[in-house]
Short mmCIF file of C-alpha atoms in Angstrom, two decimals:
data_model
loop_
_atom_site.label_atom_id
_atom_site.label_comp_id
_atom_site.label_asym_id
_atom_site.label_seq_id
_atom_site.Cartn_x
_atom_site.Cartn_y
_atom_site.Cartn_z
CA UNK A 4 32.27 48.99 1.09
CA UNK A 5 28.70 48.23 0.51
CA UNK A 6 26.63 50.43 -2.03
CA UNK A 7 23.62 51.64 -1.56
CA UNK A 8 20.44 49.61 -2.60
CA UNK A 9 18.55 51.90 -4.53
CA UNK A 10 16.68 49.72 -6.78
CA UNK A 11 15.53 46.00 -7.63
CA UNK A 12 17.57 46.98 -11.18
CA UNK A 13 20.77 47.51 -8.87
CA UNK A 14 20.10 44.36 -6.83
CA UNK A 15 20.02 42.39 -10.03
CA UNK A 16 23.14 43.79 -11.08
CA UNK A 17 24.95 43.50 -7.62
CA UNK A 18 24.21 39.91 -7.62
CA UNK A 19 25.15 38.70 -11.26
CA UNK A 20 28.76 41.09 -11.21
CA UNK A 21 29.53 39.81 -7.31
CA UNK A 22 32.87 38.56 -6.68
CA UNK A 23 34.02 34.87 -6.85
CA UNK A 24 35.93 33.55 -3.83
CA UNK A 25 39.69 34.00 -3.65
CA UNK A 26 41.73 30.91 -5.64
CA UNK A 27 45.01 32.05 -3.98
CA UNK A 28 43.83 31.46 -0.53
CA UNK A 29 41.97 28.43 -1.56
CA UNK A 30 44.84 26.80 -2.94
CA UNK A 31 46.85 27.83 0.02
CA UNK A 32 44.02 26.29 2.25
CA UNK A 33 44.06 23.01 0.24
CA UNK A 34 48.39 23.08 0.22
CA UNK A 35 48.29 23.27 4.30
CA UNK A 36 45.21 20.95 4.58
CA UNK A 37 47.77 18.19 3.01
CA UNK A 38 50.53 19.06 5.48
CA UNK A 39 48.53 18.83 8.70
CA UNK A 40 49.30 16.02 11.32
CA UNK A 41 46.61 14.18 10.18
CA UNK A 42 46.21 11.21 7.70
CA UNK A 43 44.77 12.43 4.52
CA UNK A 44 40.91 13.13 4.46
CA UNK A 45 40.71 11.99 8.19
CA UNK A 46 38.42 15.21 9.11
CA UNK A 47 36.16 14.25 6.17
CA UNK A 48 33.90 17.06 5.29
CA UNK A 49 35.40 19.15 7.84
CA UNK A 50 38.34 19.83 5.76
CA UNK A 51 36.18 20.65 2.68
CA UNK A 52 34.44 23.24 5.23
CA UNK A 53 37.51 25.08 6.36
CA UNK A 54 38.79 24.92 2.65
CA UNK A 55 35.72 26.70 1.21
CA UNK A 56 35.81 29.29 4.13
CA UNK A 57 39.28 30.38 3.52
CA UNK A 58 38.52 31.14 -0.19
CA UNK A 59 35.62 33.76 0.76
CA UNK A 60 37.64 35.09 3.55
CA UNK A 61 40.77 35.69 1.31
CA UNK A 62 42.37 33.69 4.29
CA UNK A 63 44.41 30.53 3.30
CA UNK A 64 44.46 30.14 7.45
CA UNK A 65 41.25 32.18 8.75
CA UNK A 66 39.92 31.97 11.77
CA UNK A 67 36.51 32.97 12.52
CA UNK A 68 35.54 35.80 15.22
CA UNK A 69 32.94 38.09 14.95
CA UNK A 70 29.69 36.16 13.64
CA UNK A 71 26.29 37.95 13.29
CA UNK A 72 22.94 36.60 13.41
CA UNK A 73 19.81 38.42 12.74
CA UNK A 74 16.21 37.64 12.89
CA UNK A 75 13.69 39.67 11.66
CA UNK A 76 10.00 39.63 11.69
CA UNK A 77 7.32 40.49 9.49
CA UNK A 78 3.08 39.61 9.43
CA UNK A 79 1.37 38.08 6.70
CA UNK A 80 -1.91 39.32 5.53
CA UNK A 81 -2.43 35.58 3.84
CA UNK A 82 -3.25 34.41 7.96
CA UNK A 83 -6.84 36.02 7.23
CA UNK A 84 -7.18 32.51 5.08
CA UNK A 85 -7.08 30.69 8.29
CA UNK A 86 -3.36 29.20 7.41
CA UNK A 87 -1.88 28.76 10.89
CA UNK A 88 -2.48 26.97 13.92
CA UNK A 89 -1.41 30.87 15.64
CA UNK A 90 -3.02 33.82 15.19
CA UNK A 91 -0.54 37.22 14.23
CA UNK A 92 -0.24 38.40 17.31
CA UNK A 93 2.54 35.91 18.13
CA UNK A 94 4.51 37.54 16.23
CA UNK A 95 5.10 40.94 17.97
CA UNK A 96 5.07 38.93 21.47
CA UNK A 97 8.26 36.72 19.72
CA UNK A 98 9.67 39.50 19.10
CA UNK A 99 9.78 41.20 22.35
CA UNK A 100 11.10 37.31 24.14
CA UNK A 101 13.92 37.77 21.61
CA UNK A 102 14.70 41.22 22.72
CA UNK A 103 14.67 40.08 26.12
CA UNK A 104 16.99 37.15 25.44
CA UNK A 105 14.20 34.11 26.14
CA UNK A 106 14.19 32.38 22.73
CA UNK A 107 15.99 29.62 21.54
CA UNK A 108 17.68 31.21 18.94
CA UNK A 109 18.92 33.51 21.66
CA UNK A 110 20.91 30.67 23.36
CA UNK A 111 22.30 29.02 20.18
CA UNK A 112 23.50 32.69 18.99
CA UNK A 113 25.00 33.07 22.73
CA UNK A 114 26.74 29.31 22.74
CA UNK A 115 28.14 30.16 19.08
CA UNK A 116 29.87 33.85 20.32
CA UNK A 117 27.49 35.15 17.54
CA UNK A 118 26.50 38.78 18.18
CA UNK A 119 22.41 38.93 17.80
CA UNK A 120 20.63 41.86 16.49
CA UNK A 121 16.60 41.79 15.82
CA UNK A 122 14.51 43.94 13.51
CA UNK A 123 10.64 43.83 13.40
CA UNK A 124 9.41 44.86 10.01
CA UNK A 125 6.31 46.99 9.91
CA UNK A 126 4.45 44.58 12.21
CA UNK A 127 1.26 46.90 12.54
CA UNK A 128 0.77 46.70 8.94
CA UNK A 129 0.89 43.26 7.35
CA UNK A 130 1.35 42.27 3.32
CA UNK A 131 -1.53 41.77 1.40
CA UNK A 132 -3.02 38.73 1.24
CA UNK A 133 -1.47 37.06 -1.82
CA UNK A 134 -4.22 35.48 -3.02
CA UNK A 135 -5.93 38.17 -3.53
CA UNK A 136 -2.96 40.84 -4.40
CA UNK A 137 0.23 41.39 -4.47
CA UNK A 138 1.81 40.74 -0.93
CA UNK A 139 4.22 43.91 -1.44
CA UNK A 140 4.32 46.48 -3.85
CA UNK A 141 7.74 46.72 -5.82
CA UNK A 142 9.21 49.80 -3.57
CA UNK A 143 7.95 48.06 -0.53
CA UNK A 144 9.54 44.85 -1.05
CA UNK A 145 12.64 46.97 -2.03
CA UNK A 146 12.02 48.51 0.98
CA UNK A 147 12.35 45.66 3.32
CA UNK A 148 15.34 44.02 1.36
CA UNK A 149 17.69 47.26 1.84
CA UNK A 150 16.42 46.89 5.79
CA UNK A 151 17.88 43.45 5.18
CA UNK A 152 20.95 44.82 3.36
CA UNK A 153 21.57 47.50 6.03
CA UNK A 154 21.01 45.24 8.95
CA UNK A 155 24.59 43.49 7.86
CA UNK A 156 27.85 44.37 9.68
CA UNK A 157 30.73 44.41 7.34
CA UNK A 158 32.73 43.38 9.64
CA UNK A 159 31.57 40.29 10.85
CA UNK A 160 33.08 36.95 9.53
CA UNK A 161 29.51 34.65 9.48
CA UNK A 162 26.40 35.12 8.80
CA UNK A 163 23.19 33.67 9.93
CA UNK A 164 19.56 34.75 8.84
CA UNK A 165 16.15 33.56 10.77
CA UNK A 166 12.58 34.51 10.87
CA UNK A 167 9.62 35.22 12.76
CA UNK A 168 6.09 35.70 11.01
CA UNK A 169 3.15 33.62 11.59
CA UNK A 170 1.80 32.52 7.87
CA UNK A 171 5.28 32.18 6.23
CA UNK A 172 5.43 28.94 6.10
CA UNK A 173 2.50 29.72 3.85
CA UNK A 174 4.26 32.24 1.88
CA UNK A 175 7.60 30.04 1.28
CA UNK A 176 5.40 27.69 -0.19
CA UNK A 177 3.83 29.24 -2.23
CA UNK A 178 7.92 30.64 -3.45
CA UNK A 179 9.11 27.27 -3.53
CA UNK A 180 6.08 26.30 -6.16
CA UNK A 181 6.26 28.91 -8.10
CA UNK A 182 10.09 28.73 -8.59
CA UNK A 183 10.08 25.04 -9.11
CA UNK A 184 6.58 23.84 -10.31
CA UNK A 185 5.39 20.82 -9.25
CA UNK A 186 2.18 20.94 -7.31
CA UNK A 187 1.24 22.90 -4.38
CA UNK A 188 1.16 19.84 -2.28
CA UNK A 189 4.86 19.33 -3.45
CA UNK A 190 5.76 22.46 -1.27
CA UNK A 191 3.29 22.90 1.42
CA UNK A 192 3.39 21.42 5.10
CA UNK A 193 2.20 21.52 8.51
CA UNK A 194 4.07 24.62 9.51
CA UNK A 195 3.36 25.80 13.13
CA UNK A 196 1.31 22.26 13.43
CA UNK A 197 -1.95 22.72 11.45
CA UNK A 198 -4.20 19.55 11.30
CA UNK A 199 -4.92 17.59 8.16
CA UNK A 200 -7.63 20.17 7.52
CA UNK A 201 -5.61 22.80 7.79
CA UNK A 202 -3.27 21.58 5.52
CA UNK A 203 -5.47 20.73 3.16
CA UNK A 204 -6.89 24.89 3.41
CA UNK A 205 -3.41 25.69 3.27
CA UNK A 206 -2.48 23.83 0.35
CA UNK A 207 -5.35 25.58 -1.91
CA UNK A 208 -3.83 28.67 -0.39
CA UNK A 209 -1.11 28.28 -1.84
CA UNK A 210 -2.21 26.49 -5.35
CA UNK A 211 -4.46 29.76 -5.64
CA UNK A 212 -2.04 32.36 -4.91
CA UNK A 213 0.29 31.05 -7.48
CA UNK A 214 -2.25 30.97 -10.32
CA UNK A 215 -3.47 33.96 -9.81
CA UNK A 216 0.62 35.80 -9.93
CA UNK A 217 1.49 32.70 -12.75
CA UNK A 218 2.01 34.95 -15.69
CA UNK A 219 2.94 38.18 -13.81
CA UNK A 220 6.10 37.89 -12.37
CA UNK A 221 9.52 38.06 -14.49
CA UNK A 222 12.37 36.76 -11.78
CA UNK A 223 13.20 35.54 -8.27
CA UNK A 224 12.61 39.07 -6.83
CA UNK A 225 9.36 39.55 -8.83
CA UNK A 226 8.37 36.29 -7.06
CA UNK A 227 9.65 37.42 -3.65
CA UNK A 228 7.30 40.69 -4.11
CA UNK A 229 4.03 38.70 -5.20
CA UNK A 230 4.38 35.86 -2.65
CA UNK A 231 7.08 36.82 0.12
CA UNK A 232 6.26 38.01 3.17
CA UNK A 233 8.65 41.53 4.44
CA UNK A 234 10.75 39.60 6.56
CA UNK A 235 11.80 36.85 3.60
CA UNK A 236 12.38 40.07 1.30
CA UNK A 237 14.62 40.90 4.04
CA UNK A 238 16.39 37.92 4.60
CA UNK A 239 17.00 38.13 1.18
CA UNK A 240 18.54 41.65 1.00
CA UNK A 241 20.88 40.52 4.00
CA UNK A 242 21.97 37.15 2.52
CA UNK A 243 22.49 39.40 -1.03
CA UNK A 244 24.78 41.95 1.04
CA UNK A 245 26.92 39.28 2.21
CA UNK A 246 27.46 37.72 -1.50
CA UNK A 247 28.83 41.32 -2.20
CA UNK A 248 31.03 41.68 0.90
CA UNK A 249 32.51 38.30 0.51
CA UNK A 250 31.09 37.20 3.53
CA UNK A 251 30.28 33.51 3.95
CA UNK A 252 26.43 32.50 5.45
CA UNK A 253 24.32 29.52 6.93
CA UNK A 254 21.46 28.99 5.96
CA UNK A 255 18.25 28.15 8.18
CA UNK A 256 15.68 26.04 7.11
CA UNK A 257 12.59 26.23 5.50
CA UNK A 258 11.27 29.50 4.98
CA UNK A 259 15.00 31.37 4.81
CA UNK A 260 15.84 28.73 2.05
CA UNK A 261 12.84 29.91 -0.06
CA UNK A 262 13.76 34.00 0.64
CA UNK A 263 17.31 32.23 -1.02
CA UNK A 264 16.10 30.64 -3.78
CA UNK A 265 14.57 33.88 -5.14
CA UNK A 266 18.60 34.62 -5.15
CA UNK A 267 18.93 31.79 -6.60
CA UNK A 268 16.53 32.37 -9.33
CA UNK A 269 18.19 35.86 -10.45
CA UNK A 270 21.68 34.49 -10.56
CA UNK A 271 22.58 31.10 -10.63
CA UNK A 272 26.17 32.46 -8.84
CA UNK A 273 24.12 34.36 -6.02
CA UNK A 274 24.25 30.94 -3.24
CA UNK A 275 27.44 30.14 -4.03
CA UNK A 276 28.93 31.45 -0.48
CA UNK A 277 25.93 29.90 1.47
CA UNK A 278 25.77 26.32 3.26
CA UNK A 279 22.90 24.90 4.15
CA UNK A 280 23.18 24.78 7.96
CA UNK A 281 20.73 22.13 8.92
CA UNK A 282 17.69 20.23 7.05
CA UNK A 283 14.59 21.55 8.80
CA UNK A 284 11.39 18.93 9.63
CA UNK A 285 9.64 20.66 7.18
CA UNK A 286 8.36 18.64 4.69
CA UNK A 287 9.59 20.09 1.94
CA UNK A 288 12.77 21.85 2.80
CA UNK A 289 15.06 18.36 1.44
CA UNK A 290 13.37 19.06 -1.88
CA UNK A 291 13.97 22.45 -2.02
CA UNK A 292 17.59 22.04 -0.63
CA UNK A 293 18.13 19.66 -3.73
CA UNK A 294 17.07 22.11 -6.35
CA UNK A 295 19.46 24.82 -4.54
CA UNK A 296 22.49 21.94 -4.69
CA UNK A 297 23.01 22.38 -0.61
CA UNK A 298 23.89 19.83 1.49
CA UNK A 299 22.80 20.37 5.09
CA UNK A 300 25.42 20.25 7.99
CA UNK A 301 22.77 18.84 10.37
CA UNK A 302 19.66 17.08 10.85
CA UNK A 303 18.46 17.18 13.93
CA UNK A 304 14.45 17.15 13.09
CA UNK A 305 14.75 21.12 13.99
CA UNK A 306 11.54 22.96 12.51
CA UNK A 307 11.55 25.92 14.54
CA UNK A 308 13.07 28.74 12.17
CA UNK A 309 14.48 31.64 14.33
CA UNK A 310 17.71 31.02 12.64
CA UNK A 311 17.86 28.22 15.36
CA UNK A 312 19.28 25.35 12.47
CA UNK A 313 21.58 28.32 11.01
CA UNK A 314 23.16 29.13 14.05
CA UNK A 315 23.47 25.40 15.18
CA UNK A 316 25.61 25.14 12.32
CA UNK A 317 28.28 28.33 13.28
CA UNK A 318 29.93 25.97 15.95
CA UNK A 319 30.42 23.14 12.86
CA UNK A 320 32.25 25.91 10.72
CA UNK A 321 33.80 26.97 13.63
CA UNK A 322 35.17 23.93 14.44
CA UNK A 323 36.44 23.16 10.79
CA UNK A 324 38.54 26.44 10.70
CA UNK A 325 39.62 26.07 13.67
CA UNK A 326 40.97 22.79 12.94
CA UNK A 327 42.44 23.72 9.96
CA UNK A 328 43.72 27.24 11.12
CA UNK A 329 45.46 25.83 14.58
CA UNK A 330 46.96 22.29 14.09
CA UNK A 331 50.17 22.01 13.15
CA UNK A 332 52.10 20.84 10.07
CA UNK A 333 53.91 17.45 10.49
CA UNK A 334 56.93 19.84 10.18
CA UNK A 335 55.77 21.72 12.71
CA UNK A 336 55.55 19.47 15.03
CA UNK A 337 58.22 17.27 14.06
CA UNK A 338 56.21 14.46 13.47
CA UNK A 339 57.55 12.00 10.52
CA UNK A 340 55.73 10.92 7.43
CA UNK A 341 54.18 14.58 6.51
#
């Protein structure tokens, strides 16, 4: 059973008390992975995969059914700096080809047997521009976290997050440098395909924005707030709900890594039943993979966000588990040298 989000204080608390994955059914994972009709280590990181699935499912041989992904969408008052090659509008026309089933992400979540749901966040009303305030007030970003908490079926067995918000690119920048330091340059890249003068206005976009929050923010959430964008708060609030249900996730690439690391930045614990589905094109996104400690399933040069990378990645898992979960035992099949 999920509780209620009723506070960031709560959230905080959630994430540094959630459960650990189940040793039992990790051992008894690891015990059959040695008896399969297979020379040992033959599936490579395949068998690591299914291992580390059964021990957040409480499964020692799971299988996996009923995956969700969910997009959600949000506008960035930051745009009005001239930071992307697409004006805002984009957004709330993405939004309607996903509810009509014409985006990518809507074929990779259809070839995966992933049920799709898609929430638009306040479109009409956009953060603040960060460099000049606060993106979202404290009960706003709560706000569109518990959307993000809410949005999660308990039920399902996988999750993937994506995103659609022209300017967050922008945003998880300016996340990823104030989280990790460095210099804004470090962090920031083409995005949506800005020029080299774009990304050269886009990189003081994001220097400035971080100065001006530098000594007024106390955690990852506190960061999310000042520099996030409504539908990274919510892709945080989902990815946070699945931590406390047990339930394991992929993550995307660029921009849902950064709504992660703010996770990441309240409890060190909070990632630990997340993969990194794919490495994005993004410039930065192997850096900020490193400092989270993921290693991606796949690069395929993807840059498209959606949760396109994410749910690329559900038919990998898939295929572990159901590797591990259906082949038999060398006693089983009566097959010597088990």
């Amino acid at each position: 059973m999920l509780p209620d989000l009723t506070d960031l204080t709560t959230l905080r608390r959630l994430l540094s008390e959630a459960p650990a994955p189940d040793d039992a059914a990790r051992q008894g994972a690891s015990e059959r992975n040695g008896q399969l009709t297979k020379p040992p280590g033959a599936l490579g990181r395949l068998e690591d995969l299914a291992i580390w699935y059964a021990g957040w499912r409480g499964d020692a041989r799971p299988q996996i059914e009923s995956p969700q992904v969910i997009v959600f969408a949000g506008n960035h008052g930051v745009t009005a700096q001239g930071v992307s090659a697409f004006p805002a509008e984009v957004t709330v026309q993405m939004v309607a080809n996903f509810e009509q089933g014409g985006a990518a992400i809507n074929q990779l979540a259809r070839a995966a047997g992933a049920r799709m749901d898609v929430h638009a966040l306040d479109l009409d009303n956009p953060t603040a521009d960060f460099t000049q305030a606060p993106a979202m007030s404290e009960s706003e970003c709560l706000s569109a976290l518990r959307k993000g908490w809410e949005a999660v079926d308990p039920d399902c067995d996988l999750l993937v997050v994506g995103e659609m918000g022209i300017g967050n690119t922008t945003s998880a920048a300016a996340i990823c440098h104030a989280l990790f330091g460095g210099s804004a340059s470090d962090w920031t890249g083409r995005g949506t395909g800005v020029d080299d003068a774009g990304l050269t206005l886009k990189t003081d976009v994001v220097a400035r924005g971080v100065a001006l929050h530098a000594r007024n923010h106390a955690d990852g959430l506190d960061i999310l707030a000042r520099l996030g964008g409504r539908e990274l708060a919510a892709m945080a609030g989902a990815i946070a709900a699945a931590r406390v249900l047990r339930i394991p996730v992929l993550l995307d690439g660029f921009i849902c890594s950064a709504a992660a690391a703010c996770l990441n930045a309240v409890s060190p614990s909070a990632l630990d039943h997340a993969l990194a589905g794919h490495l994005s094109d993004e410039a930065a996104h192997a850096a900020l993979l490193q400092q989270l400690g993921k290693e991606p399933l796949l690069a395929l040069g993807m840059r498209l966000g959606e949760g396109s990378g994410g749910a690329l990645a559900i038919n990998i898992l898939k295929s572990a588990v159901a590797c591990h979960s259906g082949m038999a035992t060398f006693a089983e099949a009566g097959v010597a040298g088990g």
